[in-house]
């Protein structure tokens, strides 16, 4: 891994990092990847896949609760709201 | 201080005493609050003590009066702070959730509440469950009650310390790679992880969704079993729970065949841990159980595989913390800037490492080499386990390769810290249930020159059973500890 890889990953992960932190993480990643790379020795076919016993298990989307029942509780935790909506910065 | 003997108290005894009027639920809760007030400032087991604990106890006392009390009514419990309790701070020990109050009860909490459990408080942990020492908490380390210079283990270190130091009668933990079992062994208590899908995770803050389970922590096996029986079961709100129609519990035999994967116990294990392990094996033989050597050909890869799949799932699960709908919010220049600053400020170093690692193993160029390969290896490991369980009833290993280590000893070396999970992760990778049982002590830091005695540090052994074989674990665990 190189520093520019860490920069790319931090950007994908949406975490702002200082130069110092990127360098530190680069060193740590080298040692962690050194450890997990041992799986490359394993003789296994990557198409090995099996569905579990539990299938088609999603509950029916029925019997909705009364509209607005939880709105106040949920909005209580939202950092910025306006008139019952969550407020974010302009996207377009 | 009350005169209730908390040290020898179990759930059943507390229940009988409350029923007989020896003490009330209020007196019992007060007794624990007194111990907490005395010990918690030093141990840091609890992040929050709930101000309504005595009020909850009064409700329990009413149930003893009107005859509706159940086994868990009035039992004071500690809850790991990544499990939602409505209106209570639920932080996962992260700055990003520092001021978050849960909007609803987790299913496990709803079930315990229904039984009349008294929730004493929320316990400390490694941030989001990321760690094996509780040093990754944003709110300070939890100390080991047996030696305050050592860690409690993790990530449920607050819960295991609380049980061990009589700051609660039992506790909930969560377990993604050993987080209920490894700290239990460090603190000398029982730590239990159910079969994947046996307990609902609805309302437990997600870490690795294909691995996470909610587990119980207690002083003995029966108490861990009682708590598990209350929280288990199918749940509409968690589609990974196993429907009752598919539950097939293996038979519990009187004499149990115990498999030992000797090929996995060759290196990197502390001498005293290994000695204690051999003594435990002898004890099991004396109890009439059969020991059999087994071979798990791919188990050496379990930890590396875990450290691919788990961070992949962590990076996905933690993407929801963006400062928009809940938790910390930091202002940036634009919406992207808000995300970048919020997450930079909110996540601690280990969470960031795992997010970056997870993002890497899931990225297009490396997906096959890491994530896909790990997923395939996991399937092979499950088959290895299924095959071994045709020959043996349980698999036995030490819970951790070392006793509790010193605070700070491993905090600068992520890989060394990861190795603490070596024996516990395979139960999560394969989904089987597992339990850590106290197996004795080892002395550390004695001084032969001045004859100064050292500290007695607890050790633990781990049993793993086949899928849905919880009852086998309870049976052999009770046998080992001499519980009736």
XYZ file of C-alpha atoms in Angstrom:
576
model
C 0.000 0.000 0.000
C 1.114 3.556 -0.628
C 0.130 6.879 0.860
C -2.114 7.658 -2.094
C -4.051 4.419 -1.444
C -4.746 5.532 2.124
C -5.860 8.918 0.776
C -8.254 7.235 -1.633
C -9.648 4.900 1.038
C -10.119 7.753 3.521
C -12.010 9.660 0.857
C -14.210 6.645 0.065
C -14.823 6.133 3.787
C -15.609 9.844 4.264
C -13.069 10.408 7.018
C -10.900 13.529 7.023
C -7.334 12.643 8.011
C -4.210 14.647 8.710
C -0.993 13.847 6.857
C 0.447 12.465 10.081
C -2.497 10.110 10.613
C -2.361 8.852 7.021
C 1.297 7.957 7.475
C 0.609 6.216 10.760
C -2.290 4.215 9.275
C -0.133 3.263 6.287
C 2.369 1.607 8.633
C -0.388 -0.157 10.540
C -2.057 -1.392 7.353
C 1.241 -2.907 6.215
C 1.458 -4.939 9.397
C -2.250 -5.938 9.372
C -2.146 -6.927 5.685
C 1.040 -8.876 6.389
C -0.983 -10.853 8.907
C -4.178 -11.422 6.919
C -2.265 -12.260 3.737
C -1.652 -15.734 5.179
C -5.047 -16.719 3.734
C -3.479 -16.571 0.285
C -1.775 -19.877 1.178
C -5.123 -21.582 1.765
C -6.211 -23.948 -0.948
C -9.824 -22.958 -1.477
C -12.037 -22.247 -4.431
C -13.542 -18.781 -4.151
C -16.764 -19.930 -5.773
C -17.407 -21.987 -2.628
C -20.780 -20.620 -1.580
C -23.799 -22.009 0.082
C -27.165 -20.545 0.957
C -28.101 -21.071 4.599
C -31.138 -22.925 5.924
C -33.046 -19.725 6.503
C -34.608 -18.327 3.345
C -37.335 -15.949 2.241
C -37.589 -14.741 5.743
C -38.494 -11.092 5.336
C -41.590 -10.165 7.248
C -44.638 -8.949 5.353
C -44.833 -5.197 5.041
C -48.252 -4.938 6.608
C -50.155 -3.395 9.518
C -48.337 -0.060 9.455
C -48.282 1.899 12.680
C -50.245 5.110 12.936
C -48.515 7.797 10.888
C -46.347 10.132 12.947
C -46.387 7.951 16.036
C -42.583 7.869 16.368
C -41.742 11.098 14.537
C -41.163 13.205 17.606
C -38.928 10.596 19.293
C -36.856 10.144 16.168
C -36.494 13.857 15.428
C -35.370 14.444 19.003
C -32.062 12.796 18.058
C -31.565 14.606 14.742
C -28.803 17.235 14.888
C -30.621 19.749 12.633
C -34.337 19.854 11.881
C -36.735 22.313 10.350
C -40.525 21.988 10.646
C -40.510 18.232 11.111
C -37.866 17.618 8.444
C -34.205 16.682 8.733
C -32.112 19.575 7.508
C -29.002 19.036 5.371
C -26.860 21.299 3.228
C -27.731 21.831 -0.424
C -26.779 18.823 -2.533
C -27.097 20.076 -6.119
C -24.147 -0.785 53.591
C -26.673 -3.577 53.540
C -26.029 -7.031 54.912
C -27.010 -8.931 51.770
C -24.122 -11.237 50.851
C -23.744 -10.215 47.210
C -20.670 -12.353 46.685
C -22.484 -15.673 47.000
C -25.763 -14.466 45.505
C -27.176 -16.140 42.385
C -30.317 -15.312 40.413
C -32.226 -18.246 41.880
C -31.171 -17.449 45.445
C -32.007 -13.759 45.043
C -35.406 -14.740 43.642
C -36.156 -17.062 46.541
C -35.016 -14.507 49.103
C -37.174 -11.778 47.585
C -40.112 -14.148 47.408
C -39.644 -15.102 51.058
C -39.270 -11.453 52.042
C -35.686 -11.822 53.288
C -34.963 -8.626 51.362
C -36.886 -6.527 48.851
C -35.945 -5.746 45.270
C -35.400 -2.170 46.424
C -32.950 -3.273 49.114
C -31.138 -5.508 46.639
C -30.851 -2.727 44.057
C -29.666 -0.319 46.749
C -27.025 -2.842 47.829
C -25.638 -2.932 44.287
C -25.841 0.865 43.940
C -23.770 1.152 47.134
C -21.067 -1.133 45.729
C -21.129 0.778 42.453
C -20.728 4.109 44.265
C -17.739 2.689 46.117
C -15.970 0.855 43.292
C -16.979 2.342 39.959
C -14.955 5.585 40.191
C -11.844 3.370 40.210
C -12.938 0.486 37.955
C -14.892 2.485 35.325
C -17.130 -0.501 34.594
C -20.242 1.633 34.136
C -20.462 4.641 31.829
C -23.941 5.496 33.128
C -25.906 4.637 36.241
C -29.633 4.916 35.625
C -31.312 7.320 38.011
C -34.572 5.333 37.898
C -33.057 2.020 39.117
C -34.804 2.200 42.502
C -38.082 3.096 40.800
C -37.729 -0.024 38.629
C -37.056 -2.026 41.796
C -40.266 -0.676 43.361
C -42.185 -1.973 40.340
C -40.550 -5.374 40.884
C -41.555 -5.341 44.556
C -45.155 -4.769 43.499
C -44.948 -7.935 41.410
C -43.699 -9.925 44.400
C -46.677 -8.599 46.347
C -49.314 -9.361 43.703
C -47.846 -12.766 42.845
C -46.819 -12.045 39.232
C -43.072 -12.116 39.925
C -40.943 -14.254 37.589
C -37.461 -15.656 38.087
C -35.819 -12.464 36.798
C -38.131 -9.967 38.511
C -36.101 -7.536 40.582
C -32.754 -8.943 39.421
C -30.300 -6.037 38.993
C -28.469 -6.280 35.680
C -25.858 -4.256 33.801
C -26.270 -3.705 30.068
C -23.436 -3.195 27.623
C -23.783 0.325 26.317
C -24.303 -0.731 22.689
C -27.765 -2.154 23.424
C -30.630 0.322 23.160
C -32.700 1.072 26.254
C -35.399 3.615 25.443
C -34.551 7.170 26.561
C -31.216 6.084 28.055
C -27.821 7.169 26.710
C -26.623 4.442 24.309
C -23.158 5.357 23.079
C -21.284 2.188 22.080
C -18.495 4.044 23.956
C -18.015 6.301 20.932
C -17.805 10.073 20.777
C -19.996 9.933 17.692
C -22.911 8.778 19.906
C -21.879 10.622 23.064
C -25.206 12.419 23.471
C -27.460 9.846 21.810
C -30.487 8.615 23.708
C -32.107 5.448 22.400
C -35.445 5.941 20.686
C -36.663 2.397 21.369
C -35.920 -0.736 23.417
C -33.828 -3.487 21.837
C -35.745 -6.785 21.650
C -33.539 -8.301 24.359
C -34.288 -5.325 26.616
C -38.008 -5.589 25.948
C -37.867 -9.245 26.967
C -35.887 -8.564 30.144
C -38.138 -5.616 30.987
C -41.190 -7.837 30.662
C -39.620 -10.227 33.175
C -39.116 -7.333 35.598
C -35.320 -6.997 35.446
C -33.878 -3.860 37.064
C -31.470 -2.088 34.689
C -28.713 -0.560 36.795
C -26.742 1.132 34.058
C -24.828 1.000 30.773
C -21.364 -0.562 30.810
C -18.090 0.439 29.207
C -16.687 -1.311 26.137
C -14.236 -0.906 23.301
C -15.734 1.662 20.920
C -18.375 -0.151 18.815
C -16.965 -3.445 20.136
C -13.623 -2.924 18.396
C -11.064 -4.404 20.731
C -10.023 -6.995 23.261
C -9.173 -4.751 26.232
C -11.749 -1.913 26.618
C -8.819 0.446 25.989
C -10.525 1.600 22.795
C -13.411 3.194 24.713
C -13.721 6.950 24.124
C -14.473 7.221 27.843
C -11.422 5.613 29.450
C -10.292 2.053 30.138
C -12.094 -0.390 32.469
C -9.789 -1.912 35.070
C -9.585 -5.580 35.928
C -10.995 -6.075 39.436
C -8.355 -8.754 40.170
C -5.469 -6.416 39.345
C -6.114 -2.749 38.657
C -2.980 -2.405 36.518
C -4.441 -4.868 34.013
C -7.205 -4.732 31.418
C -10.624 -6.285 31.907
C -10.539 -7.706 28.380
C -12.986 -6.694 25.722
C -14.996 -5.614 24.179
C -17.579 -6.302 26.934
C -15.017 -5.478 29.650
C -17.384 -3.179 31.547
C -19.997 -5.920 31.868
C -17.537 -8.606 32.998
C -15.882 -6.277 35.519
C -19.315 -5.276 36.857
C -20.269 -8.942 37.399
C -16.887 -9.858 38.858
C -16.805 -6.901 41.289
C -20.417 -7.433 42.483
C -21.597 -4.242 40.795
C -24.539 -6.231 39.325
C -25.870 -9.781 39.551
C -25.683 -10.519 35.806
C -25.061 -8.606 32.599
C -25.592 -8.515 28.870
C -22.658 -8.349 26.518
C -22.363 -8.678 22.787
C -20.006 -11.049 21.000
C -18.677 -10.573 17.464
C -15.320 -12.349 17.825
C -15.163 -13.267 21.503
C -16.293 -10.045 23.184
C -18.389 -11.772 25.848
C -16.052 -14.743 26.395
C -12.518 -13.300 26.429
C -13.252 -10.569 29.039
C -15.186 -13.156 31.089
C -12.038 -15.290 31.246
C -9.927 -12.234 32.224
C -12.370 -11.337 35.011
C -13.104 -14.855 36.298
C -16.781 -15.045 35.317
C -18.932 -16.997 32.830
C -19.336 -15.516 29.332
C -21.731 -17.039 26.845
C -22.369 -16.559 23.112
C -25.465 -18.248 21.616
C -25.806 -19.812 18.165
C -25.933 -17.178 15.420
C -29.614 -16.387 14.946
C -30.801 -17.607 18.341
C -31.058 -14.139 19.917
C -32.399 -11.028 18.211
C -29.947 -8.196 17.541
C -32.702 -5.649 16.938
C -31.562 -2.603 18.899
C -27.984 -3.827 19.400
C -25.638 -1.466 17.571
C -24.267 -3.460 14.640
C -20.579 -4.279 14.264
C -20.232 -7.354 12.006
C -23.744 -8.392 11.088
C -22.892 -11.947 10.003
C -21.083 -12.476 13.338
C -22.822 -10.448 16.080
C -24.787 -12.085 18.880
C -26.016 -10.804 22.238
C -24.590 -12.898 25.073
C -25.016 -13.267 28.794
C -22.376 -12.758 31.481
C -22.801 -14.106 35.003
C -21.043 -15.600 38.006
C -22.142 -19.140 37.216
C -23.485 -21.183 34.330
C -27.052 -21.402 35.590
C -27.409 -17.612 35.761
C -26.041 -17.234 32.222
C -28.553 -19.868 31.110
C -31.478 -18.144 32.855
C -30.700 -14.842 31.134
C -30.257 -16.587 27.775
C -33.597 -18.387 28.114
C -35.288 -15.045 28.666
C -33.708 -13.253 25.682
C -33.667 -16.025 23.050
C -36.157 -16.566 20.273
C -37.408 -15.664 16.850
C -38.010 -11.954 16.210
C -39.871 -10.246 13.391
C -37.522 -7.296 13.742
C -34.356 -9.334 13.019
C -34.597 -11.475 9.907
C -31.499 -13.447 10.865
C -33.230 -15.028 13.873
C -33.974 -18.727 13.408
C -37.709 -19.522 13.207
C -38.869 -21.879 15.967
C -39.871 -24.425 13.298
C -36.207 -24.815 12.305
C -34.842 -25.227 15.836
C -33.316 -28.678 16.234
C -31.524 -28.998 19.530
C -28.951 -31.801 19.673
C -29.435 -34.318 22.481
C -27.646 -33.690 25.756
C -25.806 -36.805 26.887
C -24.818 -37.635 30.447
C -21.209 -38.377 29.428
C -19.849 -35.963 26.895
C -17.195 -36.493 24.236
C -14.814 -33.520 24.347
C -12.727 -32.826 21.244
C -9.372 -31.053 21.520
C -7.798 -29.567 18.374
C -4.176 -30.235 19.365
C -2.935 -28.993 15.996
C -4.209 -25.560 17.026
C -2.620 -25.492 20.504
C 1.026 -25.647 19.518
C 2.406 -22.138 19.691
C 1.830 -18.651 21.029
C 0.114 -19.825 24.207
C 1.238 -18.722 27.655
C 2.819 -21.553 29.664
C 0.511 -21.099 32.664
C -2.549 -21.019 30.413
C -1.476 -24.313 28.848
C -0.788 -25.876 32.232
C -4.209 -24.826 33.482
C -5.750 -26.166 30.278
C -4.169 -29.607 30.794
C -5.403 -29.621 34.386
C -8.893 -28.785 33.151
C -8.714 -31.689 30.705
C -7.787 -34.015 33.566
C -10.679 -32.684 35.611
C -13.102 -33.407 32.765
C -11.771 -36.976 32.570
C -12.283 -37.393 36.318
C -15.856 -36.210 35.846
C -16.324 -39.144 33.474
C -16.190 -37.359 30.139
C -14.229 -38.700 27.198
C -11.381 -36.746 25.618
C -10.685 -37.134 21.937
C -8.080 -35.505 19.750
C -9.580 -33.829 16.689
C -8.250 -32.101 13.617
C -9.652 -28.845 12.308
C -7.529 -28.457 9.179
C -8.323 -24.808 8.395
C -8.585 -23.378 11.889
C -5.183 -21.699 11.602
C -6.811 -19.355 9.098
C -9.749 -18.439 11.337
C -8.268 -15.262 12.776
C -6.984 -13.882 9.466
C -10.330 -14.661 7.842
C -12.131 -12.932 10.695
C -9.958 -9.823 10.284
C -11.169 -9.580 6.679
C -14.873 -10.291 7.044
C -15.358 -8.319 10.267
C -13.768 -5.027 9.063
C -15.638 -5.359 5.765
C -18.895 -5.451 7.711
C -17.713 -2.754 10.135
C -16.960 -0.361 7.290
C -20.459 -0.923 5.940
C -22.267 -0.733 9.281
C -20.466 2.392 10.447
C -21.316 4.272 7.263
C -24.657 5.196 8.858
C -22.885 7.537 11.280
C -22.736 10.682 9.184
C -24.080 13.422 11.462
C -27.382 13.701 9.600
C -29.972 11.616 11.454
C -28.443 11.105 14.912
C -25.298 11.533 16.938
C -22.462 13.998 16.569
C -22.652 16.662 13.846
C -19.715 18.816 12.753
C -20.037 21.639 10.245
C -18.056 21.475 7.019
C -18.093 23.658 3.899
C -20.688 21.505 2.189
C -22.571 18.262 2.824
C -19.507 16.139 2.000
C -17.479 18.332 4.338
C -20.049 17.681 7.092
C -19.571 13.926 6.668
C -15.772 14.119 6.554
C -15.518 16.319 9.656
C -18.191 14.515 11.677
C -16.602 11.125 11.090
C -13.071 12.482 11.644
C -14.116 13.914 14.993
C -16.429 11.088 16.050
C -14.531 7.856 15.407
C -11.538 6.766 17.488
C -8.315 5.264 16.062
C -9.370 1.582 16.024
C -12.733 2.296 14.383
C -10.896 4.288 11.689
C -8.382 1.471 11.148
C -11.183 -1.050 10.690
C -13.159 1.217 8.390
C -10.078 1.782 6.198
C -9.176 -1.925 6.206
C -12.772 -2.898 5.432
C -12.989 -0.365 2.613
C -9.763 -1.834 1.204
C -10.788 -5.510 1.250
C -14.113 -4.608 -0.369
C -12.616 -2.423 -3.099
C -12.894 -3.690 -6.676
C -9.261 -4.708 -7.195
C -8.951 -6.660 -3.939
C -12.425 -8.077 -3.448
C -11.608 -11.547 -4.804
C -8.235 -11.813 -3.110
C -9.569 -10.889 0.318
C -13.307 -10.756 0.863
C -14.321 -13.546 -1.513
C -11.482 -15.778 -0.445
C -12.328 -15.221 3.231
C -15.995 -15.975 2.593
C -15.074 -19.229 0.847
C -12.702 -20.176 3.669
C -15.477 -19.553 6.121
C -17.694 -22.076 4.314
C -14.881 -24.622 4.415
C -14.441 -24.017 8.152
C -18.150 -24.573 8.745
C -17.869 -27.932 6.973
C -14.806 -28.830 9.059
C -16.778 -28.073 12.213
C -19.835 -30.036 11.061
C -17.623 -33.026 10.365
C -15.904 -32.860 13.743
C -19.254 -32.596 15.513
C -20.166 -35.995 14.074
C -17.426 -37.416 16.327
C -17.530 -35.165 19.403
C -20.160 -33.269 21.404
C -18.064 -30.222 22.200
C -14.738 -28.660 21.228
C -12.454 -27.450 24.016
C -9.759 -24.730 23.870
C -8.401 -22.133 26.266
C -10.554 -18.987 26.005
C -7.562 -16.696 25.580
C -3.872 -17.461 24.929
C -2.842 -15.302 27.917
C -4.224 -14.077 31.245
C -5.236 -10.390 31.477
C -2.415 -8.222 30.139
C -1.212 -4.863 31.449
C -3.025 -1.677 30.519
C -1.040 -0.172 27.628
C 0.892 -3.377 26.896
C -0.645 -3.992 23.478
C -2.373 -0.736 22.671
C 0.246 0.347 20.115
C 0.339 -2.903 18.172
C -2.982 -3.744 16.482
C -1.897 -7.233 15.332
C -0.778 -8.237 18.851
C -4.153 -7.086 20.156
C -5.967 -9.063 17.437
C -4.172 -12.262 18.522
C -6.084 -12.123 21.828
C -9.119 -13.368 19.854
C -7.415 -16.405 18.341
C -9.514 -19.070 20.102
C -12.820 -17.232 20.189
C -13.364 -16.019 16.608
C -14.037 -19.408 15.063
C -17.351 -19.721 16.955
C -18.485 -16.479 15.320
C -17.104 -17.442 11.914
C -19.016 -20.714 11.968
C -21.989 -19.489 14.022
C -21.799 -22.160 16.731
C -22.549 -21.397 20.402
C -19.651 -21.107 22.850
C -19.083 -20.491 26.541
C -16.111 -19.420 28.649
C -15.919 -21.048 32.072
C -13.556 -19.951 34.888
C -10.871 -22.631 35.250
C -8.600 -21.309 37.970
C -5.936 -18.699 38.584
C -2.324 -17.986 37.843
C -0.034 -15.769 39.905
C 1.713 -12.800 38.303
C 4.104 -10.051 39.453
C 5.287 -11.816 42.591
C 8.695 -10.740 43.834
C 10.970 -13.634 44.840
C 13.524 -11.230 46.357
C 11.357 -9.710 49.079
C 8.829 -12.563 49.081
C 6.070 -10.183 47.989
C 3.043 -12.164 46.840
C 1.768 -11.516 43.326
C -1.727 -11.014 41.963
C -4.041 -13.948 41.292
C -5.287 -13.642 37.724
C -8.272 -15.681 36.515
C -8.071 -18.067 33.558
C -10.848 -19.563 31.459
C -11.578 -22.488 29.161
C -13.922 -22.384 26.212
C -16.395 -25.002 25.033
C -17.973 -24.816 21.584
C -21.007 -26.952 20.725
C -22.807 -27.710 17.446
C -25.375 -25.227 16.141
C -28.267 -24.896 18.644
C -26.366 -27.022 21.160
C -26.580 -24.418 23.957
C -27.877 -27.029 26.388
C -24.771 -29.167 25.955
C -22.655 -26.150 26.929
C -24.741 -25.488 30.030
C -24.542 -29.148 31.032
C -20.775 -29.502 30.730
C -20.164 -26.022 32.154
C -22.192 -26.841 35.279
C -20.419 -30.166 35.589
C -17.049 -28.451 35.414
C -17.938 -25.836 38.038
C -19.712 -28.357 40.245
C -23.086 -26.612 39.988
C -26.123 -28.765 40.816
